[in-house]
């Protein structure tokens, strides 16, 4: 059982998809999420609540330093905070399936909503 | 004399030949312009990093680097453009690279510079040293450990003479203190008090002498004289990371480096502190092999105006109480291989630098090893 639970945790790479500023998208603007996913691409929030510090995000943005955050559920879906006990917000996502090759919409801290492609999903 | 028509054909053949050579070179090859934008990305680079050439052309090469190199690379290029000072071009360096999947791996990087007309380009040849150097590094480590054990054994033969050396000041301290105590049983006249003071001064001198003997002993154990210079702590960490990650790629270790910009410089013997870092990082990796979460975090922090704190944190299962008490003693290990003297060497080296080393359990499981190092004094 523990092994099955561990296997549902995934490393998910979101990369900036086509935008006005980046017509071909950008692989250097990416988020690496660690989340437990069901077979349909939904987040298993029961597991997140059991291991809250494991649901993490790393942000890669051009030549900027890495930023890290913790994923927390909220009334709009889920958000990434810079620490477990609050801290600045990194981005917000509304509930949407996370499936390889598809796009998801991410609302950044500055309010911009950008499309990101689900580029890779690996076992974490 | 060749006809003009033969030149374009010769040039095309030459280019095709060059391309075929470059396509088969096992090392990854990445060409960038002066601004750091990727111009070309070989097939070996695609395999090494997990990106296709089409995805990375036009992106900044810092994409392939973990922090702190990522955010510093533009500065390195600017520095080179302004000063021409070569720190890596034509010299080469062992460092770490970042895969698309988020894990870091050790590489050997060689960079060449060329001009295409008025345009300057840089070509990086990248060799993944994960596999090739695994045996070499392990052999060097074993040789180092054996040499250290040899010195410890030598210590055994020196122990009797050192015990004799220490016995003298210790006996003298005992005698002077007993004399002072006996004198204080008499009336506290000025003459008696003067004699007590003299006895205690002598005892203090003897204890200093004993301390010097112990200090010489510790310097001997720490492999001879330490040469301390001003060193860049981020550089020490990057190089130690590269060495420690050799052989670990299949474990998919995610390495996070969090640097305090006010803790950049330390006064250290570069080789010895790298040895401490390599040891702690390897221990952290070994602790996480069976874990489903494998994240190694290295942090630096300016503790105060004199000291820097370095911590190496793993997400393993932690250290049992049985081992905790003896962890820094030689020949204590929970591993199947190795002599178990790595942490004792770390303690000797750190303390020889005037620092301290200890560990704490992480609240979420895992272990954090911490050690302090001195900052350079004001120049």
Short mmCIF file of C-alpha atoms in Angstrom, two decimals, chain B residues 10 28 96 121 126 148 157 173 202 219 276 280 286 293:
data_model
loop_
_atom_site.label_atom_id
_atom_site.label_comp_id
_atom_site.label_asym_id
_atom_site.label_seq_id
_atom_site.Cartn_x
_atom_site.Cartn_y
_atom_site.Cartn_z
CA UNK B 10 34.75 21.73 -51.68
CA UNK B 28 27.70 17.07 -25.87
CA UNK B 96 27.32 20.34 -12.32
CA UNK B 121 30.90 32.44 -30.44
CA UNK B 126 30.43 18.71 -22.06
CA UNK B 148 44.58 8.63 7.00
CA UNK B 157 53.37 4.35 17.79
CA UNK B 173 49.65 21.15 37.30
CA UNK B 202 52.90 28.07 37.12
CA UNK B 219 47.35 19.10 13.29
CA UNK B 276 34.27 17.59 4.12
CA UNK B 280 28.61 14.98 3.77
CA UNK B 286 23.48 7.21 0.52
CA UNK B 293 11.80 11.62 -1.93
#
